[in-house]
Coordinates of C-alpha atoms in Angstrom, one line a residue:
M11 CA -2.8 4.3 -6.8
V12 CA 0.9 4.4 -7.6
N13 CA 3.2 6.7 -5.7
A14 CA 4.5 9.1 -8.3
N15 CA 7.8 9.5 -6.5
S16 CA 8.5 5.8 -6.1
N17 CA 10.9 5.3 -9.0
V18 CA 12.2 8.9 -9.6
E19 CA 15.7 10.0 -8.8
L20 CA 16.7 13.6 -9.1
S21 CA 20.1 15.1 -9.4
N22 CA 21.8 18.4 -9.8
E23 CA 23.7 17.2 -12.9
K24 CA 23.3 19.5 -15.9
L25 CA 21.8 17.7 -18.9
V26 CA 23.1 20.3 -21.4
T27 CA 26.5 22.1 -21.0
E28 CA 27.0 25.7 -21.7
D29 CA 29.5 24.8 -24.4
A30 CA 26.9 22.7 -26.1
V31 CA 24.4 25.7 -26.1
V32 CA 27.1 28.0 -27.5
G33 CA 27.9 25.4 -30.2
V34 CA 24.3 25.2 -31.2
R35 CA 24.0 29.0 -31.2
E36 CA 27.0 29.3 -33.5
C37 CA 25.5 26.7 -35.9
V38 CA 22.2 28.6 -36.0
D39 CA 24.0 31.9 -36.6
K40 CA 26.1 30.5 -39.4
A41 CA 23.1 28.9 -41.1
L42 CA 21.0 32.1 -40.9
A43 CA 23.9 34.1 -42.3
Y44 CA 24.2 31.6 -45.2
V45 CA 20.6 31.7 -46.2
G46 CA 20.5 35.4 -45.6
A47 CA 23.4 35.8 -48.1
I48 CA 21.5 33.8 -50.7
A49 CA 18.4 35.9 -50.2
D50 CA 20.4 39.1 -50.4
E51 CA 22.1 37.9 -53.6
Y52 CA 18.6 37.4 -55.2
D53 CA 17.0 40.4 -53.5
D54 CA 14.6 37.9 -51.8
D55 CA 12.6 37.9 -48.6
L56 CA 13.4 34.9 -46.4
N57 CA 9.8 34.6 -45.4
G58 CA 8.4 35.2 -48.9
E59 CA 7.7 33.0 -51.9
W60 CA 10.8 30.8 -51.4
F61 CA 10.4 30.3 -47.7
E62 CA 10.4 26.5 -48.0
F63 CA 13.6 26.5 -49.9
Y64 CA 15.3 28.8 -47.4
M65 CA 14.0 26.8 -44.4
E66 CA 15.2 23.5 -45.9
T67 CA 18.6 25.1 -46.7
Y68 CA 18.8 26.6 -43.2
M69 CA 18.0 23.2 -41.6
D70 CA 20.6 21.4 -43.8
Q71 CA 23.2 23.9 -42.8
V72 CA 22.4 23.6 -39.1
N73 CA 22.5 19.8 -39.2
E74 CA 25.8 19.8 -41.2
C75 CA 27.3 22.1 -38.6
M76 CA 26.1 20.0 -35.7
N77 CA 27.6 16.8 -37.1

């Protein structure tokens, strides 16, 4: 049997900074507002018939914002 702790080092270093989380949240909020505005313009439901379109557009917006 191999000792599970033999090659593991732990640290208190944060892997994700609070600023990174805030940045992601801002991108998510902007993307949701963007697709929400499109849905409102066409009196659509984000989860309705055009769900795939809205999801793809949302993900494109998030990715663009993150890069």
